[in-house]
Short mmCIF file of C-alpha atoms and ligand atoms in Angstrom, two decimals:
data_model
loop_
_atom_site.label_atom_id
_atom_site.label_comp_id
_atom_site.label_asym_id
_atom_site.label_seq_id
_atom_site.Cartn_x
_atom_site.Cartn_y
_atom_site.Cartn_z
CA MET A 123 -2.81 -16.33 70.02
CA ALA A 124 -3.13 -19.64 71.75
CA GLY A 125 -5.60 -20.44 74.47
CA LYS A 126 -5.32 -18.75 77.81
CA ASN A 127 -3.78 -21.74 79.48
CA PHE A 128 -0.61 -21.40 77.46
CA ALA A 129 2.42 -19.42 78.61
CA TRP A 130 4.04 -16.90 76.25
CA TRP A 131 6.99 -19.20 75.70
CA GLN A 132 4.71 -22.04 74.60
CA SER A 133 2.71 -20.27 71.93
CA GLY A 134 5.50 -17.83 71.07
CA VAL A 135 8.43 -17.96 68.65
CA ILE A 136 11.99 -17.25 69.77
CA TYR A 137 14.51 -15.39 67.61
CA GLN A 138 18.20 -15.77 68.39
CA ILE A 139 20.35 -12.67 68.06
CA TYR A 140 24.10 -13.15 67.76
CA PRO A 141 24.88 -9.61 68.87
CA ARG A 142 28.31 -9.22 67.29
CA SER A 143 26.73 -9.67 63.88
CA PHE A 144 23.23 -8.24 64.14
CA GLN A 145 23.57 -4.44 63.96
CA ASP A 146 26.53 -2.15 64.59
CA SER A 147 25.55 1.35 65.75
CA ASN A 148 28.96 2.94 66.36
CA GLY A 149 30.98 1.98 63.31
CA ASP A 150 33.48 -0.36 65.00
CA GLY A 151 32.48 -3.30 62.83
CA VAL A 152 30.92 -5.22 65.72
CA GLY A 153 27.20 -5.28 66.49
CA ASP A 154 25.94 -3.81 69.77
CA LEU A 155 22.92 -3.27 72.01
CA PRO A 156 21.91 0.15 70.61
CA GLY A 157 22.04 -1.54 67.21
CA ILE A 158 19.61 -4.23 68.32
CA LEU A 159 17.29 -1.51 69.60
CA THR A 160 17.07 0.05 66.13
CA ARG A 161 15.98 -3.30 64.69
CA LEU A 162 13.24 -4.19 67.16
CA ASP A 163 10.55 -2.96 64.79
CA TYR A 164 11.91 -5.30 62.14
CA LEU A 165 11.50 -8.20 64.59
CA VAL A 166 7.96 -7.13 65.45
CA ALA A 167 7.10 -6.97 61.75
CA LEU A 168 8.69 -10.40 61.28
CA GLY A 169 6.27 -11.66 63.91
CA VAL A 170 8.47 -13.23 66.58
CA ASP A 171 7.62 -13.05 70.29
CA ALA A 172 10.96 -13.20 72.09
CA ILE A 173 14.61 -12.46 71.46
CA TRP A 174 17.42 -14.52 72.91
CA ILE A 175 20.65 -12.53 72.87
CA SER A 176 23.94 -14.48 72.90
CA PRO A 177 26.30 -13.24 75.68
CA VAL A 178 26.91 -9.51 76.03
CA MET A 179 28.77 -9.53 79.37
CA PRO A 180 32.34 -8.24 79.72
CA SER A 181 34.61 -10.76 78.05
CA PRO A 182 38.12 -11.03 76.63
CA MET A 183 36.26 -12.67 73.69
CA ALA A 184 38.43 -15.79 73.59
CA ASP A 185 35.14 -17.53 72.73
CA PHE A 186 33.27 -14.37 71.70
CA GLY A 187 31.37 -13.75 74.90
CA TYR A 188 31.06 -17.35 76.07
CA ASP A 189 34.04 -16.54 78.31
CA VAL A 190 32.50 -14.20 80.86
CA ALA A 191 34.75 -11.99 82.98
CA ASP A 192 31.91 -10.25 84.84
CA TYR A 193 28.49 -11.84 85.05
CA THR A 194 26.70 -8.63 85.97
CA GLY A 195 27.96 -6.14 83.45
CA ILE A 196 27.90 -5.33 79.74
CA ASP A 197 31.03 -5.45 77.59
CA PRO A 198 31.90 -1.98 76.24
CA VAL A 199 31.92 -3.39 72.71
CA PHE A 200 28.17 -3.99 73.14
CA GLY A 201 27.36 -0.83 75.14
CA THR A 202 26.46 -0.20 78.76
CA LEU A 203 24.03 -1.43 81.38
CA ALA A 204 21.97 1.67 80.61
CA ASP A 205 21.83 0.57 76.96
CA PHE A 206 20.72 -2.83 78.14
CA ASP A 207 17.96 -1.36 80.30
CA ARG A 208 16.80 0.77 77.37
CA LEU A 209 16.73 -2.28 75.13
CA VAL A 210 14.67 -4.32 77.58
CA ALA A 211 12.22 -1.44 78.05
CA ALA A 212 11.91 -0.89 74.29
CA ALA A 213 11.41 -4.60 73.69
CA HIS A 214 8.75 -4.82 76.37
CA GLU A 215 6.96 -1.77 74.97
CA ARG A 216 6.65 -3.69 71.73
CA GLY A 217 5.48 -6.87 73.43
CA LEU A 218 8.78 -8.67 72.86
CA TYR A 219 10.23 -10.87 75.61
CA VAL A 220 13.97 -10.78 76.29
CA ILE A 221 16.01 -13.91 77.01
CA LEU A 222 19.66 -13.62 78.03
CA ASP A 223 22.45 -16.14 77.63
CA TYR A 224 23.69 -17.49 80.97
CA VAL A 225 27.02 -19.31 80.99
CA PRO A 226 27.23 -21.25 84.27
CA ASN A 227 29.68 -23.99 83.33
CA HIS A 228 32.75 -21.80 83.03
CA SER A 229 33.93 -18.23 83.42
CA SER A 230 36.72 -16.43 81.64
CA ASP A 231 40.23 -17.00 82.97
CA ARG A 232 40.21 -13.22 83.54
CA HIS A 233 37.26 -13.36 85.87
CA PRO A 234 38.37 -12.05 89.29
CA TRP A 235 37.20 -15.35 90.79
CA PHE A 236 39.67 -17.29 88.66
CA LEU A 237 42.47 -14.78 89.20
CA GLU A 238 42.03 -15.34 92.93
CA SER A 239 41.62 -19.07 92.53
CA ARG A 240 44.89 -19.48 90.69
CA ALA A 241 46.80 -17.08 92.97
CA SER A 242 47.70 -19.82 95.46
CA ARG A 243 46.62 -23.27 96.60
CA SER A 244 45.38 -21.75 99.85
CA ASN A 245 43.34 -18.96 98.31
CA PRO A 246 39.76 -19.01 99.62
CA LYS A 247 38.53 -19.24 96.04
CA ARG A 248 40.86 -22.12 95.10
CA ASP A 249 37.96 -24.54 95.26
CA TRP A 250 35.73 -22.35 93.05
CA TYR A 251 37.32 -24.07 90.06
CA ILE A 252 38.47 -27.62 89.40
CA TRP A 253 42.12 -28.13 90.27
CA CYS A 254 44.09 -31.34 90.33
CA ASP A 255 47.65 -32.51 90.84
CA PRO A 256 49.56 -33.73 87.79
CA ALA A 257 49.64 -37.42 86.96
CA PRO A 258 52.78 -39.23 88.24
CA ASP A 259 54.52 -38.47 84.91
CA GLY A 260 53.72 -34.77 85.31
CA GLY A 261 51.08 -34.84 82.60
CA PRO A 262 47.36 -34.06 82.87
CA PRO A 263 45.46 -35.85 85.67
CA ASN A 264 43.40 -37.99 83.25
CA ASN A 265 42.42 -38.39 79.60
CA TRP A 266 39.63 -35.81 79.46
CA LEU A 267 39.60 -33.77 76.26
CA SER A 268 38.62 -30.19 75.51
CA GLU A 269 35.68 -29.73 73.14
CA PHE A 270 37.86 -27.31 71.21
CA GLY A 271 40.84 -29.67 70.83
CA GLY A 272 43.68 -30.75 73.09
CA PRO A 273 43.55 -31.89 76.71
CA ALA A 274 40.87 -30.49 78.99
CA TRP A 275 43.55 -29.69 81.56
CA THR A 276 46.06 -26.85 81.59
CA LEU A 277 48.97 -26.64 84.02
CA ASP A 278 49.32 -23.57 86.20
CA ALA A 279 53.08 -23.27 86.51
CA VAL A 280 52.93 -21.14 89.66
CA THR A 281 50.84 -23.46 91.84
CA GLY A 282 51.82 -26.69 90.08
CA GLN A 283 48.28 -27.96 89.52
CA TYR A 284 46.11 -28.36 86.45
CA TRP A 285 42.77 -26.61 85.96
CA TYR A 286 39.91 -28.27 84.11
CA HIS A 287 38.19 -26.68 81.12
CA ALA A 288 35.53 -28.41 79.02
CA TYR A 289 36.23 -25.79 76.36
CA LEU A 290 39.21 -23.40 76.01
CA PRO A 291 41.93 -23.04 78.67
CA GLU A 292 40.59 -19.48 78.83
CA GLN A 293 37.24 -20.95 79.98
CA PRO A 294 37.99 -22.66 83.32
CA ASP A 295 35.09 -24.76 84.64
CA LEU A 296 33.41 -23.47 87.76
CA ASN A 297 33.09 -26.00 90.58
CA TRP A 298 29.33 -26.28 91.13
CA ARG A 299 29.89 -28.68 94.03
CA ASN A 300 31.04 -25.67 96.03
CA PRO A 301 27.95 -24.06 97.63
CA GLN A 302 29.54 -20.60 97.39
CA VAL A 303 29.88 -20.97 93.62
CA ARG A 304 26.32 -22.10 93.37
CA ASP A 305 25.07 -19.17 95.46
CA ALA A 306 27.14 -16.66 93.49
CA MET A 307 25.90 -18.04 90.19
CA LEU A 308 22.26 -18.11 91.31
CA ALA A 309 22.68 -14.48 92.39
CA VAL A 310 23.65 -13.72 88.78
CA LEU A 311 20.23 -14.94 87.67
CA ARG A 312 18.55 -12.66 90.21
CA PHE A 313 20.61 -9.68 89.04
CA TRP A 314 19.21 -9.96 85.51
CA LEU A 315 15.72 -11.03 86.56
CA ASP A 316 15.58 -7.90 88.72
CA ARG A 317 16.44 -5.90 85.61
CA GLY A 318 13.41 -7.36 83.88
CA VAL A 319 14.72 -10.15 81.68
CA ASP A 320 12.12 -12.78 80.88
CA GLY A 321 14.37 -15.78 80.92
CA PHE A 322 17.69 -17.39 80.13
CA ARG A 323 19.17 -19.74 77.63
CA VAL A 324 21.52 -21.75 79.83
CA ASP A 325 24.77 -22.57 78.07
CA ALA A 326 26.40 -26.01 77.91
CA ILE A 327 24.38 -27.37 80.82
CA HIS A 328 25.37 -30.99 80.14
CA HIS A 329 28.94 -30.05 81.08
CA LEU A 330 28.10 -28.54 84.49
CA PHE A 331 29.48 -31.45 86.53
CA GLU A 332 32.26 -33.97 86.06
CA ASP A 333 32.91 -37.24 87.83
CA GLY A 334 34.09 -36.51 91.35
CA ARG A 335 36.67 -39.31 91.12
CA LEU A 336 38.04 -37.95 87.83
CA ARG A 337 37.88 -41.35 86.14
CA ASP A 338 39.19 -41.63 82.59
CA ASN A 339 36.64 -41.42 79.80
CA PRO A 340 36.39 -44.63 77.72
CA PRO A 341 37.70 -44.59 74.15
CA ASN A 342 35.12 -44.12 71.40
CA PRO A 343 35.24 -47.09 68.98
CA ASP A 344 33.26 -45.07 66.41
CA TRP A 345 35.74 -42.22 66.17
CA LYS A 346 37.24 -41.76 62.73
CA PRO A 347 39.78 -39.32 61.34
CA GLY A 348 37.98 -36.16 60.26
CA MET A 349 35.75 -36.18 63.32
CA SER A 350 36.30 -33.71 66.13
CA PRO A 351 39.32 -34.89 68.16
CA ALA A 352 37.22 -34.41 71.32
CA ARG A 353 35.06 -37.33 70.19
CA ARG A 354 37.97 -39.78 70.53
CA VAL A 355 36.56 -40.51 73.96
CA ILE A 356 33.00 -41.04 75.13
CA ARG A 357 32.15 -38.35 77.65
CA ALA A 358 30.82 -40.82 80.22
CA HIS A 359 32.46 -38.99 83.12
CA THR A 360 32.42 -35.40 81.87
CA MET A 361 28.86 -34.96 80.65
CA ASP A 362 25.31 -35.35 81.92
CA GLN A 363 26.29 -36.29 85.48
CA PRO A 364 23.46 -36.87 87.98
CA GLU A 365 24.25 -33.78 90.09
CA VAL A 366 23.25 -31.47 87.26
CA GLN A 367 19.55 -32.06 87.84
CA GLU A 368 19.53 -30.49 91.29
CA ALA A 369 21.50 -27.49 90.01
CA VAL A 370 18.97 -26.96 87.23
CA ALA A 371 16.13 -27.24 89.74
CA ALA A 372 17.85 -24.58 91.86
CA MET A 373 18.01 -22.26 88.82
CA ARG A 374 14.35 -22.92 88.18
CA ARG A 375 13.40 -22.11 91.76
CA VAL A 376 15.11 -18.74 91.37
CA ALA A 377 13.25 -18.01 88.11
CA ASP A 378 9.92 -19.17 89.55
CA ALA A 379 10.23 -16.76 92.46
CA TYR A 380 9.62 -13.95 89.94
CA PRO A 381 6.25 -13.08 88.45
CA GLY A 382 5.54 -13.43 84.74
CA LYS A 383 6.51 -17.01 83.96
CA ARG A 384 10.23 -16.50 83.45
CA LEU A 385 11.71 -19.05 81.09
CA LEU A 386 14.72 -21.34 81.32
CA ILE A 387 15.98 -23.01 78.17
CA GLY A 388 18.77 -25.53 78.50
CA GLU A 389 21.45 -26.12 75.91
CA ALA A 390 22.19 -29.83 76.01
CA TYR A 391 23.20 -31.89 73.00
CA LEU A 392 21.96 -35.25 74.29
CA PRO A 393 20.06 -38.30 73.03
CA ILE A 394 16.29 -37.93 73.40
CA ASP A 395 15.96 -40.18 76.45
CA ARG A 396 18.66 -38.26 78.33
CA LEU A 397 17.37 -34.89 77.18
CA MET A 398 14.01 -35.60 78.77
CA ALA A 399 15.63 -35.71 82.22
CA TYR A 400 16.28 -31.97 81.88
CA TYR A 401 12.57 -31.22 82.23
CA GLY A 402 13.21 -32.34 85.80
CA PRO A 403 11.14 -34.48 88.14
CA GLY A 404 7.59 -33.10 88.07
CA LEU A 405 8.76 -30.55 85.47
CA SER A 406 10.99 -28.84 88.04
CA GLY A 407 13.82 -28.28 85.54
CA PHE A 408 14.02 -26.41 82.27
CA GLN A 409 10.72 -25.51 80.62
CA LEU A 410 12.53 -26.05 77.32
CA PRO A 411 15.57 -28.31 77.08
CA PHE A 412 16.65 -27.42 73.55
CA ASN A 413 15.76 -30.14 71.09
CA PHE A 414 18.54 -30.19 68.49
CA HIS A 415 17.63 -33.50 66.91
CA LEU A 416 16.43 -32.05 63.62
CA LEU A 417 19.97 -30.74 63.10
CA SER A 418 21.37 -34.24 62.89
CA THR A 419 18.47 -36.09 61.21
CA PRO A 420 18.71 -36.82 57.47
CA TRP A 421 16.41 -34.61 55.40
CA GLU A 422 14.08 -37.48 54.53
CA ALA A 423 10.36 -37.72 55.18
CA GLY A 424 10.60 -41.10 56.92
CA ALA A 425 13.49 -40.14 59.15
CA ILE A 426 11.88 -36.88 60.23
CA ALA A 427 8.49 -38.48 60.86
CA ALA A 428 10.22 -41.13 62.99
CA LEU A 429 12.15 -38.47 64.93
CA VAL A 430 9.02 -36.44 65.67
CA ALA A 431 7.20 -39.58 66.81
CA ARG A 432 10.09 -40.62 69.04
CA TYR A 433 10.44 -37.16 70.58
CA GLU A 434 6.70 -36.69 71.12
CA ALA A 435 6.42 -40.13 72.72
CA ALA A 436 9.35 -39.47 75.05
CA LEU A 437 8.03 -36.17 76.46
CA PRO A 438 7.12 -36.44 80.14
CA PRO A 439 3.47 -35.68 80.96
CA GLY A 440 2.83 -31.95 80.64
CA ALA A 441 6.23 -31.19 79.11
CA TRP A 442 6.24 -28.74 76.22
CA PRO A 443 8.16 -29.60 73.04
CA ASN A 444 10.52 -27.34 71.11
CA TRP A 445 12.44 -27.47 67.84
CA VAL A 446 15.65 -25.91 66.55
CA LEU A 447 16.92 -25.83 62.98
CA GLY A 448 19.90 -23.55 63.36
CA ASN A 449 22.04 -21.52 65.73
CA HIS A 450 25.39 -19.75 65.98
CA ASP A 451 27.20 -23.10 66.24
CA ARG A 452 25.66 -25.04 63.34
CA SER A 453 25.71 -24.85 59.55
CA ARG A 454 22.96 -22.73 58.03
CA LEU A 455 19.83 -24.29 56.57
CA ALA A 456 20.27 -22.95 53.07
CA SER A 457 23.77 -24.45 52.99
CA ARG A 458 22.75 -27.77 54.48
CA LEU A 459 19.61 -28.31 52.42
CA GLY A 460 19.86 -25.84 49.55
CA PRO A 461 17.68 -22.76 49.15
CA ALA A 462 14.59 -24.63 47.91
CA GLN A 463 14.42 -27.07 50.82
CA ALA A 464 15.30 -24.29 53.27
CA ARG A 465 11.82 -22.93 52.54
CA VAL A 466 10.27 -26.31 53.29
CA ALA A 467 12.31 -26.43 56.49
CA ALA A 468 10.94 -23.03 57.51
CA MET A 469 7.42 -24.40 57.13
CA LEU A 470 8.34 -27.49 59.14
CA LEU A 471 9.80 -25.44 61.99
CA MET A 472 6.80 -23.11 62.15
CA THR A 473 4.19 -25.89 62.07
CA LEU A 474 5.55 -28.63 64.32
CA ARG A 475 4.11 -28.78 67.82
CA GLY A 476 6.27 -26.80 70.22
CA THR A 477 8.28 -23.62 70.53
CA PRO A 478 10.48 -22.87 67.51
CA THR A 479 13.75 -20.95 67.67
CA ILE A 480 14.88 -19.05 64.57
CA TYR A 481 18.53 -18.08 64.23
CA GLN A 482 19.16 -14.60 62.85
CA GLY A 483 19.58 -14.51 59.09
CA GLU A 484 17.73 -17.78 58.49
CA GLU A 485 14.65 -15.71 57.70
CA ILE A 486 16.38 -14.35 54.61
CA GLY A 487 18.08 -17.63 53.70
CA MET A 488 21.65 -16.63 54.51
CA THR A 489 24.24 -19.28 53.70
CA ASP A 490 27.51 -20.34 55.34
CA VAL A 491 30.17 -17.86 54.29
CA PRO A 492 33.64 -19.18 53.43
CA ILE A 493 36.18 -17.43 55.66
CA PRO A 494 39.62 -16.72 54.19
CA PRO A 495 42.38 -18.12 56.44
CA GLY A 496 43.52 -14.63 57.43
CA ARG A 497 40.05 -13.72 58.71
CA VAL A 498 39.39 -16.74 60.94
CA GLN A 499 38.10 -15.69 64.36
CA ASP A 500 36.66 -18.81 65.95
CA PRO A 501 39.13 -20.40 68.38
CA TRP A 502 37.82 -23.85 67.46
CA GLU A 503 38.89 -23.41 63.82
CA ARG A 504 42.24 -22.04 64.95
CA ARG A 505 42.92 -24.96 67.28
CA VAL A 506 41.48 -27.69 65.05
CA PRO A 507 41.78 -26.31 61.53
CA GLY A 508 40.45 -27.78 58.34
CA LEU A 509 37.79 -30.14 59.71
CA GLY A 510 34.93 -27.75 59.14
CA LEU A 511 34.38 -27.30 62.88
CA GLY A 512 34.80 -23.51 62.82
CA ARG A 513 31.65 -21.50 63.38
CA ASP A 514 32.61 -18.22 61.72
CA PRO A 515 30.77 -19.13 58.48
CA VAL A 516 27.41 -19.02 60.31
CA ARG A 517 28.22 -15.88 62.29
CA THR A 518 28.78 -13.37 59.49
CA PRO A 519 26.99 -10.02 59.64
CA MET A 520 23.28 -9.73 59.04
CA GLN A 521 22.55 -8.60 55.48
CA TRP A 522 20.14 -5.70 55.81
CA GLU A 523 20.54 -3.86 52.52
CA ALA A 524 22.60 -3.60 49.33
CA GLY A 525 24.71 -0.60 50.37
CA ALA A 526 28.25 -0.61 51.73
CA GLY A 527 28.52 -2.64 54.94
CA ALA A 528 25.14 -4.24 54.15
CA GLY A 529 23.46 -1.78 56.52
CA PHE A 530 25.19 -3.70 59.30
CA THR A 531 28.11 -1.34 59.79
CA THR A 532 29.69 1.85 58.53
CA ALA A 533 33.15 0.41 59.27
CA ALA A 534 35.37 -0.37 56.30
CA GLU A 535 35.55 -4.01 57.43
CA PRO A 536 33.16 -5.80 59.75
CA TRP A 537 34.70 -8.21 62.28
CA LEU A 538 33.81 -11.14 59.99
CA PRO A 539 33.50 -10.75 56.22
CA LEU A 540 30.12 -10.17 54.63
CA ALA A 541 28.74 -12.87 52.37
CA GLU A 542 29.47 -12.11 48.72
CA ASP A 543 25.77 -12.19 47.90
CA TRP A 544 24.79 -9.39 50.26
CA THR A 545 23.91 -6.93 47.49
CA SER A 546 21.19 -9.28 46.24
CA LEU A 547 20.36 -11.34 49.32
CA ASN A 548 19.28 -8.86 51.97
CA VAL A 549 16.33 -7.78 54.06
CA ALA A 550 15.49 -4.68 51.99
CA ALA A 551 15.37 -6.62 48.72
CA GLN A 552 13.27 -9.38 50.27
CA GLU A 553 10.83 -6.90 51.77
CA ARG A 554 10.06 -5.78 48.20
CA ASP A 555 9.69 -9.34 46.92
CA ALA A 556 6.34 -10.97 47.68
CA SER A 557 7.75 -14.46 47.16
CA SER A 558 11.01 -14.08 49.11
CA MET A 559 12.16 -16.20 52.05
CA LEU A 560 11.44 -13.23 54.34
CA SER A 561 7.90 -13.01 52.97
CA LEU A 562 7.54 -16.74 53.63
CA TYR A 563 8.67 -16.40 57.25
CA ARG A 564 6.30 -13.50 57.75
CA ALA A 565 3.41 -15.43 56.22
CA LEU A 566 4.19 -18.47 58.37
CA LEU A 567 4.45 -16.41 61.53
CA THR A 568 1.21 -14.59 60.74
CA LEU A 569 -0.56 -17.89 60.14
CA ARG A 570 0.89 -19.41 63.30
CA ARG A 571 -0.30 -16.44 65.33
CA ALA A 572 -3.79 -16.64 63.82
CA GLU A 573 -4.19 -20.40 64.23
CA PRO A 574 -4.25 -21.89 67.75
CA ALA A 575 -4.08 -25.24 65.98
CA LEU A 576 -0.49 -24.37 65.03
CA SER A 577 0.72 -22.49 68.09
CA ALA A 578 -0.85 -24.71 70.71
CA GLY A 579 -2.83 -27.51 69.11
CA ALA A 580 -2.35 -31.24 69.01
CA TYR A 581 -0.10 -33.12 66.57
CA GLY A 582 -0.72 -36.28 64.65
CA SER A 583 1.36 -37.91 61.95
CA VAL A 584 -0.45 -38.69 58.67
CA VAL A 585 0.52 -41.29 56.10
CA VAL A 586 -0.26 -39.91 52.66
CA GLY A 587 1.41 -42.62 50.62
CA ALA A 588 3.48 -40.22 48.54
CA PRO A 589 7.22 -40.80 48.72
CA ASP A 590 9.23 -37.85 50.01
CA VAL A 591 6.16 -36.24 51.55
CA LEU A 592 6.15 -35.54 55.26
CA ALA A 593 2.58 -34.96 56.40
CA TYR A 594 0.93 -34.27 59.73
CA ASP A 595 -2.18 -32.72 61.15
CA ARG A 596 -2.42 -30.01 63.76
CA TRP A 597 -5.76 -29.35 65.42
CA ASP A 598 -7.25 -27.12 68.01
CA GLU A 599 -8.90 -29.31 70.63
CA ALA A 600 -11.25 -26.53 71.69
CA THR A 601 -12.76 -25.81 68.28
CA GLY A 602 -11.91 -28.96 66.36
CA ARG A 603 -10.33 -26.86 63.62
CA ARG A 604 -7.87 -29.09 61.78
CA LEU A 605 -4.95 -28.19 59.52
CA ARG A 606 -2.84 -30.56 57.47
CA ILE A 607 0.77 -29.82 56.63
CA ALA A 608 2.28 -31.61 53.66
CA LEU A 609 5.95 -31.05 52.86
CA ASN A 610 7.60 -32.31 49.71
CA LEU A 611 11.17 -33.06 50.74
CA GLY A 612 12.03 -34.33 47.28
CA ASP A 613 12.82 -32.69 43.98
CA GLY A 614 10.03 -34.30 41.97
CA PRO A 615 6.29 -33.57 42.03
CA GLN A 616 4.03 -35.65 44.31
CA MET A 617 0.30 -36.33 44.30
CA LEU A 618 -1.82 -36.03 47.42
CA ALA A 619 -5.21 -37.65 47.14
CA GLY A 620 -8.31 -38.43 49.13
CA PHE A 621 -9.34 -34.97 50.27
CA ALA A 622 -12.95 -34.55 51.40
CA PRO A 623 -14.85 -31.68 49.80
CA GLY A 624 -14.10 -28.43 51.57
CA ALA A 625 -10.36 -28.92 51.97
CA ARG A 626 -8.44 -25.83 50.92
CA VAL A 627 -4.91 -24.48 50.69
CA LEU A 628 -4.09 -21.78 53.22
CA LEU A 629 -0.43 -21.29 52.35
CA SER A 630 2.13 -22.68 49.93
CA SER A 631 5.83 -22.25 50.59
CA HIS A 632 6.10 -21.04 46.98
CA LEU A 633 3.95 -18.04 47.94
CA ASP A 634 2.29 -17.86 44.55
CA GLU A 635 -1.39 -17.59 43.84
CA ARG A 636 -2.08 -21.13 44.96
CA SER A 637 -4.82 -20.92 47.53
CA GLY A 638 -8.41 -22.05 47.63
CA PRO A 639 -10.38 -25.28 47.39
CA ILE A 640 -8.84 -28.67 46.53
CA GLN A 641 -10.79 -30.88 44.13
CA GLY A 642 -10.16 -34.35 45.54
CA ALA A 643 -6.44 -34.48 44.87
CA MET A 644 -3.61 -32.01 44.64
CA ARG A 645 -0.17 -31.99 43.11
CA LEU A 646 2.69 -30.85 45.29
CA ARG A 647 5.43 -29.24 43.27
CA PRO A 648 9.09 -30.12 43.93
CA ALA A 649 10.21 -28.70 47.27
CA GLU A 650 6.78 -27.34 47.99
CA GLY A 651 5.19 -27.30 51.40
CA VAL A 652 1.55 -26.48 52.02
CA VAL A 653 -0.69 -25.79 54.97
CA LEU A 654 -4.20 -27.02 54.25
CA GLU A 655 -7.45 -26.45 56.04
CA LEU A 656 -9.48 -29.65 56.35
CA PRO A 657 -13.26 -29.53 56.51
CA ALA A 658 -14.78 -29.94 59.95
CA GLY A 659 -15.15 -33.60 60.91
CA ALA A 660 -12.66 -34.81 58.27
C1 GLC B 38 27.83 -23.43 73.81
C2 GLC B 38 27.74 -22.24 72.88
C3 GLC B 38 29.01 -22.15 72.09
C4 GLC B 38 30.16 -21.98 73.06
C5 GLC B 38 30.19 -23.11 74.08
C6 GLC B 38 31.11 -22.79 75.22
O1 GLC B 38 27.83 -24.63 73.11
O2 GLC B 38 26.60 -22.31 72.08
O3 GLC B 38 28.96 -21.10 71.17
O4 GLC B 38 31.37 -21.95 72.35
O5 GLC B 38 28.92 -23.33 74.65
O6 GLC B 38 30.57 -21.79 76.03
#
């Protein structure tokens, strides 16, 4: 493990569980909390340190849990609060930290707060949400658009006003300018912290506030057909508003009042300079504002090296980096890059400086699963079909074994179809295969745990002069131990030269016999990544 000055969330690795698709324990075709409990030993063997569980609170599931109808309960489809307590205790017994999803921007339209709010214009909770009179023509108050297609305003026929929703109409935005909302939502954090959770992944934080004057968003000159319709406008007045920083700091103060270095991760898809603001003045904000930039950077050595340099240089003093290569909203690695480069990507994620987050199923190289029209679940795909925006393909059930239901469920049909390849691509098969993707993840996580240079050390880019090769050093300041990572992002072989005597291979992403001393130069095979040990003083 890393030096004693590092918090668990700095040296550790986070694993995202999408609970509907991780493990079903009661045969209803949907994963649940008791199911997760039965797989904790798998996660320990994999070598991760923390699990982040996507929302499990009571929800009508319009957006599969991201529409919360009760912030302090557990949806029956996932189990009970007692199941949750058992899961936290079992995770902690195994040394695993538990991070919950917290959805502050919006509730479900079935949340009692919203039911009250929409009951009448004079209801005491009216101002808990964002209401506005129609435009003079009776239409929506302004041109703001929903992320999931259509206007961001829906008319309530009874009270004659529109409510604002950054996402679905079923996800009305809470009004964080109202101190009662803020207090109620901060109390939600305390409820779960009191139950022992180690932190939160805070959903859609860049949407928390909108312009108080409700000014129109400017048109986006770069929008083209085929892009998300929500991108027709630039979200100048609906995203990343200044007030959000104080709200984040308030969340952080709540977390910091608890012992044990509780963690706040912020979900904000923002340019690097804007993202940095979410660390907060004097690091009073999120410990980890999610860094999604690898998701949108071309898979080219030069582009990635430039991104890492830009991100590292932008970090405020003392801020800890983090990297993400996949989640429940984005295309899977093996589909984006192909199975060979997905292995290189795994090595990149596990060896960059900063906390990595692994999305469930990436460790076995799952791919995006085509969803037949009749099986579509994601409201985004239903509202904006055919543009490839739907997220069902990356949310299909975890492939545990070759048997019926893939070991995920005993139901005849899981809620989303299984990938066709589940009988060959699954955890059980990969556990038996010493060169599988799962074996690679385990080897990388073992190495990362053993090497403070990787989990906590410094980072420096290295120019090796071989096209397609991304290379960097990681070193432990305390001991001087230095590792070099060289990743061949191309499909031809590459030569690496100039090694001092004593350099040796610790791990190749091909997981074959290649280890041991390097004689001056080494040949990287196509799509091969290596972790090398450099001699002291090199
Ligand atoms: C976040 C979640 C996504 C959800 C949205 C609305 O982006 O990751 O899954 O649909 O917020 O809550």
